[in-house]
């Protein structure tokens, strides 16, 4: 099982042949980080940025909070990787961005650095993109529940997310160690962002706390494997 609470629940119904192994999802994001691809276009995009915010797996309520803040802060660049995208979704996102933006599939290496916002219209690259930002926002928290915040935290960046995170222990833990921040509206998002952008030490400490949290939970996969296939 993943935690002591699960062991105690099983003990309550007479099941005691239990091992607390941890959560294999931490090992997965660490593996992804180690094999993350390089994206020269993204590197060029962030090359002249003071700060870059990566908004991953976003939905319309997330974008309605993040984009207006971005539009009012010229020191900030923004990468948006929506959870789902079709032509209508991409058009809607683009219409909300007042600063100079572009789609990942359309910009070139020569002009991408002059853009302020980059919308990712390609599948399968988000987990490698978080390392290009100083702050991450992970969507879903204004819907059924937040998406994978560990994908961002593993790169040692503070993670912001919406209020529907109660089913995710990692969200509670990241909030407790100040590596993550839950917000419920534009005002709270602005408060968190203002604090992180204005205080370099706070930004660094929060990012380091997020990274340490992931590193401290590695090893579940190997433990389970060793239990299932013990060596003679």
mmCIF file of C-alpha atoms in Angstrom:
data_model
loop_
_atom_site.group_PDB
_atom_site.id
_atom_site.type_symbol
_atom_site.label_atom_id
_atom_site.label_comp_id
_atom_site.label_asym_id
_atom_site.label_seq_id
_atom_site.Cartn_x
_atom_site.Cartn_y
_atom_site.Cartn_z
ATOM 1 C CA UNK A 1 0.000 0.000 0.000
ATOM 2 C CA UNK A 2 1.005 3.644 -0.350
ATOM 3 C CA UNK A 3 0.791 4.895 3.242
ATOM 4 C CA UNK A 4 0.288 4.093 6.909
ATOM 5 C CA UNK A 5 -3.384 5.063 6.805
ATOM 6 C CA UNK A 6 -4.000 2.285 4.286
ATOM 7 C CA UNK A 7 -2.142 -0.203 6.468
ATOM 8 C CA UNK A 8 -4.281 0.786 9.444
ATOM 9 C CA UNK A 9 -7.498 0.427 7.467
ATOM 10 C CA UNK A 10 -6.508 -3.068 6.393
ATOM 11 C CA UNK A 11 -5.507 -3.951 9.949
ATOM 12 C CA UNK A 12 -9.007 -2.958 11.024
ATOM 13 C CA UNK A 13 -10.487 -5.730 8.890
ATOM 14 C CA UNK A 14 -7.894 -8.309 9.878
ATOM 15 C CA UNK A 15 -5.438 -7.981 6.999
ATOM 16 C CA UNK A 16 -1.901 -7.728 8.373
ATOM 17 C CA UNK A 17 0.299 -9.116 5.612
ATOM 18 C CA UNK A 18 0.927 -5.580 4.410
ATOM 19 C CA UNK A 19 3.947 -3.585 3.271
ATOM 20 C CA UNK A 20 3.942 0.216 3.005
ATOM 21 C CA UNK A 21 5.747 0.604 -0.303
ATOM 22 C CA UNK A 22 4.921 4.182 -1.259
ATOM 23 C CA UNK A 23 3.643 5.539 -4.547
ATOM 24 C CA UNK A 24 5.220 4.378 -7.800
ATOM 25 C CA UNK A 25 4.075 7.587 -9.534
ATOM 26 C CA UNK A 26 7.022 9.395 -7.930
ATOM 27 C CA UNK A 27 9.445 6.985 -9.572
ATOM 28 C CA UNK A 28 7.664 7.487 -12.870
ATOM 29 C CA UNK A 29 8.073 11.275 -12.921
ATOM 30 C CA UNK A 30 11.708 10.930 -11.871
ATOM 31 C CA UNK A 31 12.304 8.570 -14.793
ATOM 32 C CA UNK A 32 10.582 10.999 -17.159
ATOM 33 C CA UNK A 33 12.787 13.812 -15.885
ATOM 34 C CA UNK A 34 15.934 11.770 -16.483
ATOM 35 C CA UNK A 35 14.908 11.040 -20.076
ATOM 36 C CA UNK A 36 13.320 14.418 -20.862
ATOM 37 C CA UNK A 37 13.784 15.588 -24.427
ATOM 38 C CA UNK A 38 15.439 18.839 -25.411
ATOM 39 C CA UNK A 39 13.357 21.370 -27.298
ATOM 40 C CA UNK A 40 15.531 24.003 -29.023
ATOM 41 C CA UNK A 41 12.443 26.054 -29.892
ATOM 42 C CA UNK A 42 11.429 26.269 -26.223
ATOM 43 C CA UNK A 43 14.992 27.028 -25.152
ATOM 44 C CA UNK A 44 15.032 29.908 -27.610
ATOM 45 C CA UNK A 45 11.630 31.129 -26.412
ATOM 46 C CA UNK A 46 12.727 31.384 -22.767
ATOM 47 C CA UNK A 47 16.253 32.630 -23.523
ATOM 48 C CA UNK A 48 15.368 36.295 -22.967
ATOM 49 C CA UNK A 49 12.753 35.820 -20.232
ATOM 50 C CA UNK A 50 13.105 36.968 -16.632
ATOM 51 C CA UNK A 51 10.422 34.498 -15.573
ATOM 52 C CA UNK A 52 8.504 31.809 -17.430
ATOM 53 C CA UNK A 53 5.261 30.301 -16.179
ATOM 54 C CA UNK A 54 4.336 26.873 -17.540
ATOM 55 C CA UNK A 55 0.585 26.238 -17.471
ATOM 56 C CA UNK A 56 0.026 22.534 -18.047
ATOM 57 C CA UNK A 57 -3.132 20.507 -18.614
ATOM 58 C CA UNK A 58 -5.228 23.650 -18.505
ATOM 59 C CA UNK A 59 -8.969 24.047 -18.923
ATOM 60 C CA UNK A 60 -10.952 27.218 -19.609
ATOM 61 C CA UNK A 61 -11.385 28.180 -15.895
ATOM 62 C CA UNK A 62 -7.617 27.902 -15.393
ATOM 63 C CA UNK A 63 -6.897 30.030 -18.433
ATOM 64 C CA UNK A 64 -9.412 32.667 -17.313
ATOM 65 C CA UNK A 65 -7.361 33.109 -14.141
ATOM 66 C CA UNK A 66 -3.823 32.877 -15.498
ATOM 67 C CA UNK A 67 -3.990 34.723 -18.827
ATOM 68 C CA UNK A 68 -5.273 38.084 -17.474
ATOM 69 C CA UNK A 69 -2.445 38.114 -14.922
ATOM 70 C CA UNK A 70 0.099 37.310 -17.611
ATOM 71 C CA UNK A 71 -1.231 40.070 -19.869
ATOM 72 C CA UNK A 72 -0.545 42.641 -17.136
ATOM 73 C CA UNK A 73 2.996 41.462 -16.307
ATOM 74 C CA UNK A 74 5.470 42.109 -19.117
ATOM 75 C CA UNK A 75 8.300 40.548 -17.134
ATOM 76 C CA UNK A 76 6.559 37.176 -17.467
ATOM 77 C CA UNK A 77 6.480 34.757 -20.380
ATOM 78 C CA UNK A 78 3.837 32.050 -20.572
ATOM 79 C CA UNK A 79 3.696 28.567 -22.069
ATOM 80 C CA UNK A 80 0.183 27.105 -22.262
ATOM 81 C CA UNK A 81 -0.250 23.363 -22.785
ATOM 82 C CA UNK A 82 -4.040 22.802 -22.720
ATOM 83 C CA UNK A 83 -5.332 19.430 -21.556
ATOM 84 C CA UNK A 84 -7.436 19.072 -24.679
ATOM 85 C CA UNK A 85 -7.217 21.069 -27.846
ATOM 86 C CA UNK A 86 -9.010 21.279 -31.132
ATOM 87 C CA UNK A 87 -9.261 24.150 -33.544
ATOM 88 C CA UNK A 88 -11.995 25.884 -31.545
ATOM 89 C CA UNK A 89 -10.148 25.521 -28.233
ATOM 90 C CA UNK A 90 -6.933 26.864 -29.703
ATOM 91 C CA UNK A 91 -8.737 29.796 -31.279
ATOM 92 C CA UNK A 92 -10.416 30.624 -27.966
ATOM 93 C CA UNK A 93 -7.130 30.517 -26.057
ATOM 94 C CA UNK A 94 -5.397 32.670 -28.651
ATOM 95 C CA UNK A 95 -8.168 35.286 -28.542
ATOM 96 C CA UNK A 96 -7.704 35.729 -24.783
ATOM 97 C CA UNK A 97 -3.985 36.503 -25.001
ATOM 98 C CA UNK A 98 -3.454 40.226 -25.516
ATOM 99 C CA UNK A 99 0.330 40.079 -25.778
ATOM 100 C CA UNK A 100 2.230 38.621 -28.707
ATOM 101 C CA UNK A 101 1.638 34.887 -28.889
ATOM 102 C CA UNK A 102 2.014 31.963 -31.243
ATOM 103 C CA UNK A 103 1.413 28.253 -31.650
ATOM 104 C CA UNK A 104 4.265 25.813 -31.135
ATOM 105 C CA UNK A 105 3.641 24.215 -34.531
ATOM 106 C CA UNK A 106 3.803 27.552 -36.354
ATOM 107 C CA UNK A 107 6.596 29.635 -34.803
ATOM 108 C CA UNK A 108 10.168 29.449 -36.057
ATOM 109 C CA UNK A 109 13.501 29.443 -34.276
ATOM 110 C CA UNK A 110 14.136 32.921 -35.683
ATOM 111 C CA UNK A 111 11.044 34.643 -34.309
ATOM 112 C CA UNK A 112 10.038 32.607 -31.247
ATOM 113 C CA UNK A 113 12.147 34.661 -28.805
ATOM 114 C CA UNK A 114 10.098 37.735 -29.692
ATOM 115 C CA UNK A 115 6.873 36.047 -28.595
ATOM 116 C CA UNK A 116 5.495 36.450 -25.087
ATOM 117 C CA UNK A 117 3.159 33.459 -25.050
ATOM 118 C CA UNK A 118 3.553 30.057 -26.653
ATOM 119 C CA UNK A 119 0.569 27.705 -26.988
ATOM 120 C CA UNK A 120 1.540 24.044 -27.252
ATOM 121 C CA UNK A 121 -0.594 22.392 -29.927
ATOM 122 C CA UNK A 122 1.286 19.069 -29.870
ATOM 123 C CA UNK A 123 0.699 15.974 -27.775
ATOM 124 C CA UNK A 124 3.121 14.216 -25.482
ATOM 125 C CA UNK A 125 5.686 16.887 -24.636
ATOM 126 C CA UNK A 126 4.311 18.596 -21.513
ATOM 127 C CA UNK A 127 6.191 16.448 -19.009
ATOM 128 C CA UNK A 128 9.463 17.597 -20.577
ATOM 129 C CA UNK A 129 8.501 21.270 -20.676
ATOM 130 C CA UNK A 130 8.191 22.054 -16.978
ATOM 131 C CA UNK A 131 11.965 22.326 -16.643
ATOM 132 C CA UNK A 132 11.922 25.456 -18.794
ATOM 133 C CA UNK A 133 9.887 27.438 -16.255
ATOM 134 C CA UNK A 134 10.449 29.024 -12.874
ATOM 135 C CA UNK A 135 6.829 28.463 -11.800
ATOM 136 C CA UNK A 136 4.238 25.896 -12.860
ATOM 137 C CA UNK A 137 0.464 26.029 -12.848
ATOM 138 C CA UNK A 138 -1.286 22.671 -13.240
ATOM 139 C CA UNK A 139 -4.904 22.692 -14.376
ATOM 140 C CA UNK A 140 -7.972 20.676 -13.535
ATOM 141 C CA UNK A 141 -8.485 22.050 -10.052
ATOM 142 C CA UNK A 142 -11.640 23.894 -11.044
ATOM 143 C CA UNK A 143 -13.123 20.717 -12.499
ATOM 144 C CA UNK A 144 -13.036 17.068 -11.495
ATOM 145 C CA UNK A 145 -9.605 17.360 -9.915
ATOM 146 C CA UNK A 146 -6.044 18.495 -10.513
ATOM 147 C CA UNK A 147 -3.856 16.799 -13.068
ATOM 148 C CA UNK A 148 -0.343 15.505 -12.422
ATOM 149 C CA UNK A 149 1.410 18.064 -10.215
ATOM 150 C CA UNK A 150 4.342 15.722 -9.599
ATOM 151 C CA UNK A 151 5.353 16.112 -13.251
ATOM 152 C CA UNK A 152 6.143 19.740 -12.501
ATOM 153 C CA UNK A 153 7.425 19.454 -8.935
ATOM 154 C CA UNK A 154 10.118 16.942 -9.904
ATOM 155 C CA UNK A 155 11.951 19.748 -11.733
ATOM 156 C CA UNK A 156 12.221 21.780 -8.544
ATOM 157 C CA UNK A 157 9.678 24.462 -9.389
ATOM 158 C CA UNK A 158 6.809 25.655 -7.163
ATOM 159 C CA UNK A 159 3.421 24.414 -8.333
ATOM 160 C CA UNK A 160 0.125 26.320 -8.249
ATOM 161 C CA UNK A 161 -3.226 24.569 -8.664
ATOM 162 C CA UNK A 162 -6.953 25.007 -8.145
ATOM 163 C CA UNK A 163 -9.152 24.101 -5.163
ATOM 164 C CA UNK A 164 -10.277 20.579 -6.129
ATOM 165 C CA UNK A 165 -7.247 18.695 -4.859
ATOM 166 C CA UNK A 166 -8.636 16.861 -1.816
ATOM 167 C CA UNK A 167 -8.139 13.385 -3.298
ATOM 168 C CA UNK A 168 -4.450 13.964 -3.936
ATOM 169 C CA UNK A 169 -2.078 13.452 -1.020
ATOM 170 C CA UNK A 170 0.787 15.013 -2.953
ATOM 171 C CA UNK A 171 -1.120 18.292 -3.129
ATOM 172 C CA UNK A 172 -1.644 18.348 0.634
ATOM 173 C CA UNK A 173 2.000 17.494 1.209
ATOM 174 C CA UNK A 174 3.311 20.122 -1.217
ATOM 175 C CA UNK A 175 1.161 22.795 0.404
ATOM 176 C CA UNK A 176 2.504 21.756 3.814
ATOM 177 C CA UNK A 177 6.142 22.074 2.712
ATOM 178 C CA UNK A 178 5.420 25.301 0.788
ATOM 179 C CA UNK A 179 6.344 23.746 -2.517
ATOM 180 C CA UNK A 180 2.747 24.009 -3.721
ATOM 181 C CA UNK A 181 -0.030 26.578 -3.520
ATOM 182 C CA UNK A 182 -3.779 26.069 -3.850
ATOM 183 C CA UNK A 183 -5.825 28.982 -5.166
ATOM 184 C CA UNK A 184 -9.571 29.499 -5.604
ATOM 185 C CA UNK A 185 -9.795 32.718 -7.621
ATOM 186 C CA UNK A 186 -7.890 35.387 -9.547
ATOM 187 C CA UNK A 187 -7.044 37.350 -6.428
ATOM 188 C CA UNK A 188 -5.408 34.410 -4.688
ATOM 189 C CA UNK A 189 -3.484 33.506 -7.831
ATOM 190 C CA UNK A 190 -2.218 37.073 -8.115
ATOM 191 C CA UNK A 191 -1.123 37.075 -4.466
ATOM 192 C CA UNK A 192 0.903 33.883 -4.905
ATOM 193 C CA UNK A 193 2.448 35.031 -8.168
ATOM 194 C CA UNK A 194 3.285 38.493 -6.857
ATOM 195 C CA UNK A 195 5.057 36.976 -3.870
ATOM 196 C CA UNK A 196 7.067 34.486 -5.929
ATOM 197 C CA UNK A 197 8.059 37.008 -8.587
ATOM 198 C CA UNK A 198 9.060 39.674 -6.092
ATOM 199 C CA UNK A 199 11.010 37.474 -3.667
ATOM 200 C CA UNK A 200 13.817 35.492 -5.302
ATOM 201 C CA UNK A 201 14.573 33.658 -2.055
ATOM 202 C CA UNK A 202 10.949 32.591 -1.669
ATOM 203 C CA UNK A 203 10.880 31.374 -5.257
ATOM 204 C CA UNK A 204 14.058 29.385 -4.738
ATOM 205 C CA UNK A 205 12.947 27.912 -1.402
ATOM 206 C CA UNK A 206 9.572 26.873 -2.758
ATOM 207 C CA UNK A 207 11.114 25.231 -5.790
ATOM 208 C CA UNK A 208 13.669 23.388 -3.693
ATOM 209 C CA UNK A 209 10.926 22.209 -1.324
ATOM 210 C CA UNK A 210 8.936 20.796 -4.245
ATOM 211 C CA UNK A 211 11.976 18.980 -5.619
ATOM 212 C CA UNK A 212 12.949 17.569 -2.220
ATOM 213 C CA UNK A 213 9.425 16.293 -1.689
ATOM 214 C CA UNK A 214 9.566 14.225 -4.881
ATOM 215 C CA UNK A 215 13.067 12.919 -4.155
ATOM 216 C CA UNK A 216 12.064 11.855 -0.638
ATOM 217 C CA UNK A 217 9.303 9.622 -2.005
ATOM 218 C CA UNK A 218 11.304 7.642 -4.542
ATOM 219 C CA UNK A 219 11.891 3.911 -4.296
ATOM 220 C CA UNK A 220 8.425 2.322 -4.261
ATOM 221 C CA UNK A 221 8.899 0.572 -7.600
ATOM 222 C CA UNK A 222 12.122 -1.126 -6.533
ATOM 223 C CA UNK A 223 10.686 -2.115 -3.154
ATOM 224 C CA UNK A 224 7.653 -3.754 -4.783
ATOM 225 C CA UNK A 225 9.826 -5.521 -7.343
ATOM 226 C CA UNK A 226 12.131 -6.873 -4.645
ATOM 227 C CA UNK A 227 9.145 -8.186 -2.678
ATOM 228 C CA UNK A 228 7.634 -9.894 -5.705
ATOM 229 C CA UNK A 229 10.906 -11.282 -7.036
ATOM 230 C CA UNK A 230 13.248 -11.806 -4.078
ATOM 231 C CA UNK A 231 16.844 -12.620 -4.924
ATOM 232 C CA UNK A 232 18.320 -15.838 -3.541
#
